[in-house]
């Protein structure tokens, strides 16, 4: 056991320098040298030999000549009073060193002439502050090794944990020690004469002024802290004092430079967070921080593996990753940039990359591209018409026809693909053809997703036609899955008043019907309303099953979330997703189909997560390594805020059953919207279940198939308990304010052919 010591080994940061022309210092040194617990290192003669060589660079000395010159020097200068002793209390080591000027000369001699003597002298006058000592530690070391300043101010409140040892130069003996202490000690062991000022409580509103200015303004601020609000605070204050700021992100070697010294009006973070201030960023949750951090770093410039990692935070990893290789690369780039900046070289604001994956690059792997839909000629669709089989006794005018189709085209369809082609033949018969180029996808298995859309569209024609005073009949033509001709509509007469048909009052909900993905406060649907929904499906031969118990919905959410993840990991599923999302207003307006991202009603965190998935490499990495579990949480609130989840079920798996289920869906949706409820489909999993249950080759690997089968069995503990029915479609219903945006529809002229 060590005896008690006057030194606080846990808190001591700076070494003690003893000067040998001071009697008190001499007595302290003698006490330490006599202690059995203190190790001493006296290599003064070797240091003197190096000093002689440094002062005489043109001369070559033999070992004997050097030894003689050292002896001669100490014959003229009392060795016992020359230089200093430096005590590193945390190691109980006493070291003999040259005086400061000679020490600096010898230690930096190998910098010449990458750094000239004049530049070295100029750098000694500079003050650098570093906030954050994870990445910041390597930066501080690199600057200290080059002696790139005369004072380092270090700030961090955190202590070393075991998980830090993948990137911080420390050891297990340092666990629990403050990071700022570890860094300061390490630097002082490199150069005990270098001034180090530490802020052990990190940076706050209370001490940022002292950090930047006490003892003279900093010449450069280096920000490597994790806290978004402190990042903003530091920049706001640095900007006010015209102090430039550097930041390294440990991803793709990105170096960020903000020259507030030259551009005092420059927006912090290059304007990437708009007018947000330090106070706006205080108290953000981890979920809220992700989109803000991505705004600062830039989604498009983040590496694929960092995107993967961000989606895995709080799923399979506890925090975002940092690798030693990236951290030490950051130390090098920031040290280099800081030196050039402090010496007055031209360093402009902006972002610079030293991406090792780009510099050391294998032949790039193929990444699945989003396929473009082809456009079939009019003749292709006409070929599928039934030859001379039907004739209408009333022929619609073009105005009536276009009005009817415009209403029918408001029907819901998977990914808002609008997979219909309407042909009005010479006999006045309206035919519905499946435009497969618009709907082929993982989820449109055997065309079943499209059949639901067709059933909904035909129900709209039935209701709209009756409201127009049209007497009509709808004939299902499709007999087998994958056939192109779906149905034919015959018109018999027209009168001035509406025809009476079942559920005619629902016609008022046609224009009202839309997908609303807002998640607002949960409100249960009354039993009476549920019964009304069930009756709307029942007379079509479709069963409606309803679950509104929150405990049940809690079990349902991970099933649907898990299936959403598996869909995105599937090559075709991912391509479908990329193809159907419209990432901007312009895309949505130009195409008038697909899912406008504005209609997803996502918060900033969810939108950021979806943005990360835009990189195909991210999803490829997920699949290769069985990751991406963060994707399972994106739709949690969709289920958990539902007033009820509704499952449409049929007795058989036939095209006609899907058409009737589509009609039932349209009825229920209109009724819900008319009574103030919002509706959102949550059916992706069902189409995958059908595919995996009926096909050998699905594009899913064996492990994914096992997960899908497990999810299906879990679903059948909630819906279709006896598994005697066919699960056709599922929606959630809730109370919500009006949607932020409604999906666009293509013009009638793009889907209607008149012969």
XYZ file of C-alpha atoms in Angstrom:
755
model
C 0.000 0.000 0.000
C 1.363 3.442 -0.966
C 1.807 5.941 1.825
C -0.268 9.087 1.929
C 0.908 11.724 -0.507
C 0.563 15.499 -0.650
C -0.599 15.109 -4.266
C -4.134 14.349 -5.361
C -3.365 11.623 -7.865
C -6.901 11.594 -9.298
C -7.204 15.316 -9.884
C -3.643 16.413 -10.560
C -3.473 17.689 -14.130
C -0.280 19.648 -14.577
C 3.190 18.452 -13.703
C 5.225 20.391 -11.182
C 8.332 22.029 -12.627
C 11.187 22.486 -10.153
C 13.835 25.085 -11.019
C 17.317 24.377 -9.703
C 18.113 27.982 -8.890
C 15.384 28.033 -6.231
C 16.232 26.669 -2.777
C 12.702 25.476 -1.994
C 12.530 23.638 -5.335
C 15.934 22.035 -4.689
C 14.741 20.741 -1.306
C 11.552 19.306 -2.869
C 13.575 17.539 -5.542
C 15.890 16.034 -2.904
C 12.850 14.783 -0.962
C 11.439 13.149 -4.075
C 14.756 11.614 -5.097
C 15.064 10.079 -1.624
C 11.549 8.606 -1.733
C 11.420 4.840 -2.432
C 8.103 5.357 -4.243
C 9.322 7.839 -6.849
C 11.093 6.747 -10.026
C 13.397 9.263 -11.632
C 14.626 9.631 -15.196
C 17.783 11.618 -15.877
C 18.670 11.691 -19.560
C 20.025 15.233 -19.464
C 23.332 14.335 -21.122
C 21.550 12.799 -24.114
C 19.301 15.842 -24.397
C 22.385 18.084 -24.316
C 23.943 16.024 -27.092
C 20.795 16.548 -29.178
C 20.930 20.281 -28.421
C 24.521 20.497 -29.637
C 23.598 18.728 -32.883
C 20.548 20.973 -33.323
C 22.710 24.099 -33.003
C 25.308 22.706 -35.388
C 23.220 21.026 -38.123
C 25.943 21.202 -40.764
C 28.498 19.333 -38.657
C 28.731 15.558 -38.224
C 29.816 14.406 -34.764
C 31.201 11.077 -33.661
C 29.883 9.631 -30.416
C 33.205 10.418 -28.727
C 33.154 14.028 -29.951
C 29.619 14.513 -28.686
C 30.415 12.995 -25.306
C 33.420 15.317 -24.998
C 31.377 18.402 -25.909
C 28.708 17.466 -23.332
C 31.394 17.026 -20.646
C 32.961 20.335 -21.602
C 29.574 22.071 -21.350
C 28.911 20.773 -17.856
C 32.445 21.602 -16.786
C 31.589 25.239 -17.566
C 27.964 25.039 -16.330
C 27.054 23.354 -13.049
C 25.025 20.297 -14.075
C 23.279 20.208 -10.717
C 21.813 23.655 -11.345
C 21.123 23.350 -15.067
C 17.650 22.767 -16.471
C 14.656 21.574 -14.469
C 13.188 18.548 -12.770
C 9.573 17.823 -13.676
C 7.415 15.716 -11.363
C 4.450 13.838 -12.889
C 2.548 13.075 -9.726
C 0.010 10.729 -11.356
C 2.890 8.431 -12.316
C 5.243 9.167 -9.407
C 7.982 9.912 -11.943
C 10.563 12.704 -11.728
C 12.161 13.658 -15.052
C 15.234 15.831 -15.750
C 14.762 18.181 -18.739
C 16.483 20.986 -20.602
C 15.371 24.578 -19.903
C 12.264 25.656 -21.823
C 13.849 27.393 -24.834
C 16.389 24.644 -25.395
C 13.741 21.972 -24.826
C 11.427 23.546 -27.431
C 14.305 23.927 -29.897
C 15.260 20.254 -29.666
C 11.700 18.912 -29.551
C 10.572 20.822 -32.650
C 13.758 20.560 -34.731
C 12.265 17.821 -36.903
C 9.416 20.193 -37.847
C 11.796 22.282 -39.986
C 11.004 23.319 -42.682
C 7.479 22.048 -42.924
C 7.132 24.560 -40.133
C 9.833 27.215 -40.187
C 11.446 28.591 -37.050
C 9.648 31.890 -37.604
C 6.314 30.096 -38.016
C 7.013 28.043 -34.911
C 7.631 31.229 -32.985
C 4.401 32.772 -34.314
C 2.425 29.680 -33.309
C 3.760 29.945 -29.737
C 1.717 33.145 -29.408
C -1.569 31.478 -30.399
C -4.349 30.212 -28.169
C -6.556 27.303 -29.242
C -9.663 26.071 -27.452
C -11.046 22.552 -27.894
C -14.525 21.571 -26.688
C -15.047 17.804 -26.416
C -12.222 15.392 -25.672
C -13.241 12.246 -27.560
C -12.456 13.326 -31.106
C -10.893 16.416 -29.541
C -8.225 14.369 -27.774
C -6.523 13.309 -31.005
C -6.699 16.883 -32.277
C -5.148 18.196 -29.068
C -2.367 15.591 -29.287
C -1.576 16.417 -32.921
C -1.452 20.151 -32.197
C 0.671 19.593 -29.102
C 3.079 17.268 -30.934
C 3.665 19.937 -33.603
C 3.557 22.677 -30.948
C 0.908 24.387 -33.029
C 0.071 26.899 -30.303
C 1.314 28.339 -27.040
C -1.841 27.605 -25.034
C -4.454 24.906 -25.249
C -7.788 25.327 -23.483
C -9.573 22.010 -23.077
C -13.201 21.539 -22.016
C -15.109 18.344 -21.253
C -17.276 17.264 -18.337
C -17.248 13.522 -19.015
C -15.199 10.689 -17.561
C -13.605 7.787 -19.391
C -15.793 4.722 -19.864
C -14.855 1.318 -21.214
C -16.755 1.959 -24.447
C -14.513 4.998 -25.101
C -11.443 2.798 -25.438
C -12.119 2.069 -29.109
C -10.935 5.583 -30.015
C -9.451 7.436 -27.030
C -5.775 7.052 -26.207
C -6.047 5.778 -22.666
C -6.020 2.509 -20.797
C -8.125 0.544 -18.370
C -6.178 2.122 -15.528
C -7.784 5.436 -16.528
C -11.412 4.268 -16.260
C -13.437 6.812 -14.315
C -10.864 9.566 -14.833
C -12.021 12.787 -16.478
C -11.292 12.883 -20.214
C -9.911 16.398 -19.892
C -7.509 15.189 -17.216
C -6.321 12.283 -19.377
C -5.687 14.619 -22.308
C -3.959 17.289 -20.235
C -1.669 14.737 -18.594
C -0.747 13.123 -21.886
C 0.082 16.491 -23.455
C 2.124 17.596 -20.457
C 4.141 14.388 -20.707
C 4.910 15.366 -24.314
C 5.691 18.982 -23.431
C 5.455 20.142 -19.814
C 6.187 23.730 -20.888
C 3.079 23.979 -23.084
C 0.362 25.935 -21.261
C -2.804 23.926 -20.714
C -5.977 25.381 -19.220
C -8.792 22.964 -18.414
C -12.534 23.437 -17.966
C -13.511 20.318 -16.072
C -17.252 21.018 -16.088
C -17.430 21.332 -19.851
C -18.957 24.398 -21.496
C -22.131 26.194 -20.455
C -23.706 29.625 -20.713
C -21.972 30.505 -17.459
C -18.392 29.778 -18.513
C -18.281 30.115 -22.313
C -17.086 33.705 -21.933
C -14.149 32.658 -19.756
C -13.292 29.796 -22.106
C -13.132 32.088 -25.107
C -11.507 35.137 -23.499
C -10.016 34.733 -20.023
C -6.298 35.430 -20.366
C -6.850 36.742 -23.886
C -9.227 35.810 -26.713
C -8.761 32.477 -28.407
C -7.296 32.606 -31.876
C -9.182 29.467 -32.881
C -12.059 27.393 -31.495
C -12.312 23.686 -32.295
C -15.727 22.172 -31.606
C -15.911 18.420 -31.035
C -18.697 18.244 -28.473
C -21.837 16.120 -28.888
C -24.355 18.628 -27.555
C -26.210 20.490 -30.322
C -27.146 23.420 -28.115
C -23.552 23.884 -26.915
C -22.353 23.687 -30.526
C -24.705 26.540 -31.365
C -23.818 28.506 -28.215
C -20.093 28.200 -28.925
C -20.557 29.445 -32.487
C -22.784 32.332 -31.498
C -20.243 33.551 -28.956
C -17.242 32.857 -31.205
C -18.922 34.731 -34.032
C -19.487 37.736 -31.756
C -15.754 37.747 -30.923
C -14.726 37.002 -34.536
C -13.060 33.725 -33.586
C -12.915 31.117 -36.404
C -14.356 27.652 -35.712
C -13.200 24.254 -36.972
C -15.103 20.972 -36.589
C -14.288 17.416 -37.671
C -17.105 14.865 -37.846
C -15.218 11.518 -37.870
C -17.214 10.538 -40.946
C -15.750 10.670 -44.451
C -12.997 12.858 -43.004
C -15.264 15.902 -43.177
C -13.567 19.081 -41.982
C -15.905 22.030 -41.389
C -14.500 25.573 -41.400
C -16.341 28.743 -40.364
C -14.234 31.895 -40.744
C -16.071 34.209 -38.398
C -12.844 36.211 -38.135
C -13.121 37.123 -41.819
C -16.925 36.866 -42.200
C -18.523 38.194 -39.006
C -21.999 38.123 -40.595
C -21.735 34.492 -41.654
C -24.649 32.288 -40.452
C -23.603 29.582 -38.005
C -23.426 26.055 -39.424
C -23.341 27.669 -42.897
C -27.036 28.498 -42.477
C -28.027 24.818 -42.504
C -30.297 25.185 -39.460
C -31.776 28.478 -40.593
C -32.350 31.039 -37.865
C -32.386 28.548 -34.994
C -30.493 29.732 -31.944
C -28.818 28.081 -28.977
C -31.989 28.478 -26.928
C -34.066 26.716 -29.608
C -31.859 23.635 -29.349
C -31.934 23.266 -25.581
C -33.740 20.293 -24.118
C -34.177 18.333 -27.354
C -34.845 14.616 -26.969
C -32.532 12.104 -28.647
C -35.229 11.552 -31.283
C -35.408 15.285 -31.987
C -31.628 15.600 -32.220
C -31.211 13.186 -35.139
C -32.855 15.327 -37.856
C -31.125 18.445 -36.548
C -27.747 16.706 -36.532
C -28.388 15.499 -40.073
C -29.209 19.032 -41.167
C -25.834 20.103 -39.842
C -23.832 17.225 -41.292
C -25.965 16.878 -44.442
C -27.856 13.660 -45.246
C -26.454 13.528 -48.764
C -22.848 13.678 -47.546
C -23.035 11.234 -44.637
C -21.355 7.894 -45.336
C -23.489 4.809 -45.899
C -22.247 3.148 -42.726
C -23.009 6.244 -40.675
C -26.544 6.260 -42.090
C -26.850 2.622 -41.071
C -25.584 3.451 -37.607
C -27.916 6.397 -37.094
C -30.900 4.171 -37.859
C -29.607 1.583 -35.390
C -29.177 4.022 -32.464
C -31.270 2.837 -29.517
C -32.018 -0.353 -31.453
C -28.870 -2.466 -31.709
C -26.374 0.211 -30.607
C -26.545 2.726 -27.763
C -25.014 5.719 -29.539
C -23.571 6.786 -32.881
C -20.185 5.253 -33.657
C -16.699 6.727 -33.888
C -13.685 4.735 -35.051
C -10.103 5.319 -33.986
C -8.956 5.521 -37.613
C -11.484 8.304 -38.322
C -10.746 10.069 -35.043
C -6.997 10.107 -35.672
C -7.524 11.183 -39.262
C -9.555 14.064 -37.817
C -6.677 14.921 -35.498
C -4.389 15.199 -38.508
C -6.729 17.249 -40.717
C -7.731 19.711 -37.994
C -4.129 20.146 -36.822
C -3.045 20.815 -40.402
C -5.884 23.267 -41.082
C -5.454 25.067 -37.771
C -1.750 25.626 -38.415
C -2.364 27.064 -41.868
C -5.205 29.246 -40.584
C -3.204 30.598 -37.631
C -0.249 31.374 -39.883
C -2.433 33.491 -42.140
C -2.656 31.174 -45.137
C -5.805 31.208 -47.247
C -8.295 28.853 -45.618
C -11.860 29.471 -46.752
C -15.113 28.648 -44.995
C -16.706 25.455 -46.228
C -16.534 21.693 -46.001
C -13.640 19.531 -47.062
C -13.421 15.750 -47.270
C -10.602 13.258 -46.839
C -12.731 10.180 -47.541
C -10.522 7.109 -47.246
C -13.223 4.884 -48.723
C -13.101 7.036 -51.857
C -9.313 7.204 -51.922
C -8.834 3.471 -51.345
C -11.691 2.145 -53.404
C -12.404 -1.306 -54.743
C -14.423 -1.725 -57.877
C -17.841 -0.480 -56.887
C -20.520 -3.055 -56.224
C -23.686 -2.956 -58.258
C -26.582 -1.326 -56.447
C -30.146 -1.997 -57.559
C -31.563 0.927 -59.455
C -35.159 2.050 -59.454
C -36.748 0.767 -62.632
C -38.652 3.166 -64.848
C -42.167 2.223 -65.884
C -42.728 1.644 -69.569
C -45.756 3.032 -71.403
C -47.822 0.633 -73.509
C -49.461 1.751 -76.720
C -53.223 2.151 -77.021
C -53.389 -0.967 -79.223
C -52.145 -3.174 -76.391
C -55.158 -2.375 -74.221
C -57.664 -2.550 -77.064
C -56.540 -6.133 -77.768
C -57.992 -7.206 -74.413
C -61.547 -6.077 -75.066
C -64.278 -8.738 -75.280
C -65.226 -9.093 -78.931
C -68.805 -7.926 -79.630
C -70.170 -9.322 -76.415
C -71.704 -6.201 -74.847
C -73.666 -3.147 -75.985
C -75.044 -0.233 -74.001
C -78.512 1.058 -74.775
C -77.531 4.507 -73.521
C -74.321 6.086 -74.751
C -72.645 8.531 -72.404
C -71.631 11.913 -73.688
C -67.925 12.653 -73.485
C -68.621 15.124 -70.686
C -70.545 12.482 -68.690
C -67.838 9.912 -69.362
C -64.987 12.160 -68.230
C -66.871 13.151 -65.089
C -67.487 9.498 -64.220
C -63.837 8.519 -64.784
C -62.558 11.541 -62.868
C -64.534 10.322 -59.844
C -63.472 6.685 -60.324
C -59.816 7.711 -60.479
C -60.004 9.052 -56.929
C -60.070 5.438 -55.698
C -57.176 4.394 -53.455
C -54.394 2.329 -55.021
C -51.159 0.841 -53.755
C -48.482 3.520 -53.749
C -51.018 5.757 -55.503
C -50.029 3.919 -58.683
C -53.470 4.391 -60.340
C -53.047 1.147 -62.314
C -56.151 1.500 -64.450
C -56.855 2.041 -68.100
C -60.450 2.816 -69.046
C -61.619 2.085 -72.614
C -64.954 3.404 -73.856
C -65.776 1.371 -76.925
C -67.960 2.117 -79.950
C -70.882 0.263 -78.358
C -70.924 2.640 -75.380
C -69.430 0.056 -73.009
C -66.787 1.112 -70.490
C -64.052 -1.452 -69.906
C -61.531 -1.521 -67.085
C -58.078 -2.861 -68.053
C -55.188 -3.501 -65.691
C -52.222 -1.280 -66.653
C -49.625 -3.613 -65.153
C -46.668 -1.375 -65.946
C -47.976 1.024 -63.330
C -48.531 -1.514 -60.573
C -45.993 -4.329 -60.802
C -44.404 -4.544 -57.369
C -43.625 -6.820 -54.450
C -46.940 -5.868 -52.856
C -49.055 -6.337 -55.983
C -48.798 -10.102 -55.743
C -50.850 -11.680 -58.555
C -52.293 -8.221 -59.110
C -54.259 -8.453 -55.859
C -53.320 -4.968 -54.696
C -54.584 -3.575 -57.986
C -57.758 -5.642 -57.773
C -58.610 -3.928 -54.493
C -58.129 -0.567 -56.216
C -60.342 -1.698 -59.120
C -63.049 -2.834 -56.733
C -62.981 0.579 -55.061
C -63.066 2.387 -58.437
C -66.020 0.298 -59.631
C -67.874 1.041 -56.405
C -67.368 4.745 -57.105
C -68.774 4.253 -60.619
C -71.807 2.460 -59.164
C -72.509 5.298 -56.707
C -71.593 8.184 -59.003
C -73.553 6.704 -61.918
C -76.654 6.313 -59.760
C -76.273 9.884 -58.514
C -76.036 11.067 -62.157
C -79.308 9.264 -62.901
C -77.561 6.524 -64.879
C -78.902 3.003 -64.915
C -75.890 0.737 -65.255
C -74.572 -2.708 -64.480
C -71.025 -3.850 -63.657
C -69.791 -7.177 -64.995
C -66.636 -8.695 -63.522
C -64.626 -10.144 -66.426
C -61.507 -11.413 -64.691
C -61.598 -15.159 -64.003
C -57.965 -15.867 -63.162
C -55.294 -13.789 -61.479
C -53.036 -11.790 -63.810
C -55.668 -11.373 -66.515
C -55.777 -7.879 -67.996
C -59.503 -7.334 -68.560
C -61.054 -6.651 -65.170
C -64.633 -5.517 -65.719
C -67.107 -3.986 -68.149
C -69.764 -1.385 -67.345
C -72.968 -1.247 -69.382
C -75.264 1.796 -69.448
C -78.995 1.432 -70.101
C -80.743 4.739 -69.489
C -80.450 8.152 -67.905
C -83.038 10.121 -65.967
C -83.047 13.541 -64.380
C -83.062 12.289 -60.782
C -80.696 9.884 -59.001
C -81.346 6.161 -59.078
C -81.961 4.481 -55.771
C -79.121 2.055 -54.958
C -77.795 0.552 -51.752
C -75.678 2.950 -49.665
C -76.397 5.790 -52.097
C -75.729 8.346 -49.333
C -72.024 7.412 -49.426
C -71.659 9.276 -52.726
C -71.080 12.427 -50.660
C -67.879 10.842 -49.342
C -66.220 10.255 -52.735
C -64.495 13.628 -52.912
C -63.913 13.642 -49.169
C -62.118 10.286 -49.102
C -58.339 10.474 -48.681
C -55.473 8.888 -46.805
C -54.677 10.737 -43.602
C -51.500 9.636 -41.833
C -51.640 12.100 -38.956
C -51.120 10.599 -35.505
C -53.138 12.527 -32.962
C -54.695 11.753 -29.598
C -56.295 8.314 -29.555
C -60.095 8.228 -29.489
C -62.050 4.976 -29.418
C -64.654 4.278 -32.082
C -68.090 3.536 -30.700
C -69.563 0.005 -30.981
C -72.436 1.443 -33.020
C -70.064 2.882 -35.612
C -68.116 -0.359 -35.775
C -71.345 -2.208 -36.461
C -72.156 0.194 -39.319
C -68.771 -0.495 -40.884
C -69.323 -4.234 -40.615
C -72.702 -4.016 -42.361
C -71.158 -2.089 -45.272
C -68.865 -5.054 -45.914
C -71.302 -7.814 -45.058
C -73.657 -7.348 -48.019
C -70.659 -7.836 -50.327
C -69.807 -11.128 -48.644
C -66.796 -9.581 -46.917
C -66.081 -9.978 -43.190
C -64.831 -7.025 -41.173
C -62.884 -7.763 -38.008
C -62.088 -4.905 -35.613
C -59.514 -4.534 -32.833
C -59.454 -1.449 -30.624
C -57.921 -2.710 -27.394
C -54.647 -0.840 -26.798
C -53.006 -3.924 -25.347
C -53.736 -5.790 -28.587
C -52.479 -2.889 -30.707
C -49.225 -2.911 -28.735
C -48.742 -6.504 -29.932
C -49.697 -5.604 -33.500
C -47.239 -2.706 -33.889
C -43.997 -4.774 -33.881
C -45.511 -7.226 -36.376
C -46.272 -4.488 -38.880
C -43.009 -2.681 -38.135
C -41.025 -5.869 -38.602
C -42.716 -6.510 -41.926
C -42.061 -2.919 -43.047
C -38.377 -3.558 -42.389
C -38.390 -6.825 -44.351
C -40.117 -5.123 -47.265
C -37.346 -2.500 -47.448
C -34.642 -5.168 -47.208
C -36.127 -6.945 -50.226
C -34.501 -5.810 -53.477
C -37.774 -5.353 -55.324
C -39.527 -3.996 -52.229
C -36.860 -1.336 -51.854
C -37.014 -0.420 -55.547
C -40.827 -0.131 -55.255
C -40.478 2.150 -52.257
C -37.988 4.418 -54.008
C -40.171 4.469 -57.094
C -43.388 5.416 -55.299
C -42.134 8.167 -52.970
C -42.189 11.703 -54.337
C -39.443 13.470 -52.426
C -40.396 17.035 -53.361
C -43.415 19.122 -54.327
C -42.076 19.306 -57.868
C -41.844 15.517 -58.201
C -45.386 15.113 -56.880
C -46.814 17.751 -59.211
C -44.890 16.559 -62.262
C -45.920 12.903 -61.935
C -49.333 13.318 -60.237
C -48.964 9.813 -58.820
C -46.945 8.081 -56.142
C -46.835 9.083 -52.501
C -45.969 12.718 -51.865
C -43.653 12.711 -48.849
C -45.754 15.532 -47.409
C -48.691 13.105 -47.112
C -46.671 10.824 -44.834
C -47.197 13.367 -42.026
C -43.815 12.482 -40.572
C -42.086 14.297 -37.764
C -38.557 15.525 -38.336
C -37.028 12.378 -36.838
C -39.069 10.014 -39.006
C -38.445 12.069 -42.124
C -34.722 12.031 -41.358
C -34.826 8.251 -40.986
C -36.608 7.854 -44.320
C -34.087 10.224 -45.868
C -31.256 7.987 -44.688
C -32.886 5.022 -46.416
C -32.634 6.807 -49.772
C -29.060 5.538 -49.979
C -29.341 2.016 -51.492
C -26.064 1.090 -49.833
C -27.659 1.593 -46.422
C -30.365 -0.977 -47.112
C -27.881 -3.342 -48.741
C -25.733 -3.172 -45.594
C -28.787 -3.820 -43.411
C -29.664 -6.957 -45.317
C -26.121 -8.287 -45.433
C -25.712 -7.864 -41.673
C -29.324 -8.491 -40.518
C -29.732 -4.924 -39.252
C -32.185 -2.099 -39.877
C -34.283 -2.691 -36.779
C -34.666 1.060 -36.377
C -37.005 0.859 -39.376
C -39.441 -1.206 -37.328
C -40.233 1.749 -35.057
C -41.106 4.331 -37.703
C -44.766 3.312 -37.911
C -45.333 2.492 -34.221
C -47.509 5.531 -33.583
C -49.602 4.715 -36.642
C -50.941 1.684 -34.786
C -50.775 2.943 -31.212
C -52.817 6.101 -31.873
C -55.507 4.202 -33.784
C -59.067 4.323 -32.547
C -59.349 0.885 -34.153
C -57.631 -1.358 -36.660
C -59.915 -2.979 -39.250
C -59.195 -6.178 -41.167
C -61.190 -7.097 -44.270
C -61.445 -10.851 -44.759
C -62.956 -13.057 -47.457
C -63.950 -16.717 -47.666
C -61.807 -17.398 -50.723
C -58.673 -16.184 -52.470
C -60.055 -15.227 -55.878
C -59.996 -12.131 -58.107
C -63.706 -11.596 -57.449
C -63.123 -11.697 -53.676
C -60.489 -8.975 -53.978
C -62.767 -6.835 -56.150
C -65.557 -7.115 -53.569
C -63.117 -6.385 -50.760
C -62.030 -3.266 -52.657
C -65.649 -2.166 -52.900
C -66.134 -2.793 -49.181
C -62.956 -0.841 -48.431
C -64.208 2.142 -50.444
C -67.541 2.091 -48.615
C -65.974 1.909 -45.166
C -63.434 4.595 -46.014
C -66.082 7.025 -47.279
C -68.304 6.338 -44.267
C -65.391 6.920 -41.889
C -64.432 10.197 -43.562
C -68.053 11.361 -43.588
C -68.289 10.766 -39.829
C -65.054 12.616 -39.074
C -62.573 9.748 -38.908
C -59.326 9.491 -40.810
C -58.183 6.290 -42.504
C -54.744 4.945 -43.368
C -53.895 1.598 -45.028
C -51.477 -0.610 -43.085
C -51.656 -3.644 -45.356
C -48.165 -4.138 -46.786
C -47.558 -7.187 -44.614
C -50.635 -9.030 -45.937
C -49.433 -9.089 -49.541
C -46.043 -10.401 -48.431
C -47.712 -13.089 -46.319
C -49.712 -14.194 -49.369
C -46.596 -14.318 -51.540
C -44.487 -16.291 -49.066
C -47.372 -18.677 -48.373
C -47.905 -19.430 -52.067
C -44.496 -19.156 -53.746
C -41.158 -20.915 -53.381
C -39.033 -18.166 -54.913
C -39.862 -14.876 -53.238
C -36.632 -12.882 -53.107
C -36.463 -13.336 -49.336
C -33.677 -15.454 -47.869
C -34.389 -18.377 -45.542
C -33.908 -16.333 -42.365
C -36.252 -13.640 -43.607
C -38.840 -16.244 -44.575
C -38.719 -17.653 -41.054
C -39.336 -14.185 -39.638
C -42.244 -13.635 -42.027
C -43.849 -16.956 -41.076
C -43.428 -16.069 -37.389
C -45.004 -12.654 -37.891
C -47.927 -14.285 -39.719
C -48.534 -16.670 -36.829
C -48.403 -13.722 -34.413
C -50.915 -11.804 -36.554
C -53.274 -14.756 -36.292
C -53.353 -14.379 -32.514
C -54.954 -10.975 -33.165
C -56.982 -11.368 -36.375
C -58.444 -14.405 -38.138
C -57.770 -16.579 -35.093
C -58.858 -19.830 -36.712
C -57.014 -18.905 -39.904
C -60.099 -19.934 -41.856
C -60.443 -16.677 -43.787
C -58.283 -14.903 -46.348
C -56.840 -11.628 -45.046
C -57.520 -9.045 -47.746
C -56.773 -5.579 -46.427
C -56.105 -3.721 -43.184
C -56.528 -0.070 -42.196
C -56.297 1.984 -39.056
C -59.013 4.527 -38.188
C -58.528 7.469 -35.862
C -59.626 11.009 -35.197
C -57.298 13.547 -36.773
C -57.306 17.048 -38.192
C -57.277 17.535 -41.946
C -54.239 16.100 -43.746
C -51.421 18.481 -44.659
C -51.572 17.336 -48.267
C -53.750 15.124 -50.442
C -52.293 12.856 -53.094
C -52.460 14.034 -56.684
C -54.231 12.128 -59.479
C -53.229 11.958 -63.114
C -55.454 13.719 -65.614
C -58.378 11.684 -66.960
C -56.884 11.896 -70.445
C -53.949 9.729 -69.322
C -56.155 6.818 -68.258
C -59.091 7.052 -70.703
C -59.174 5.763 -74.270
C -62.253 6.545 -76.360
C -62.679 4.396 -79.473
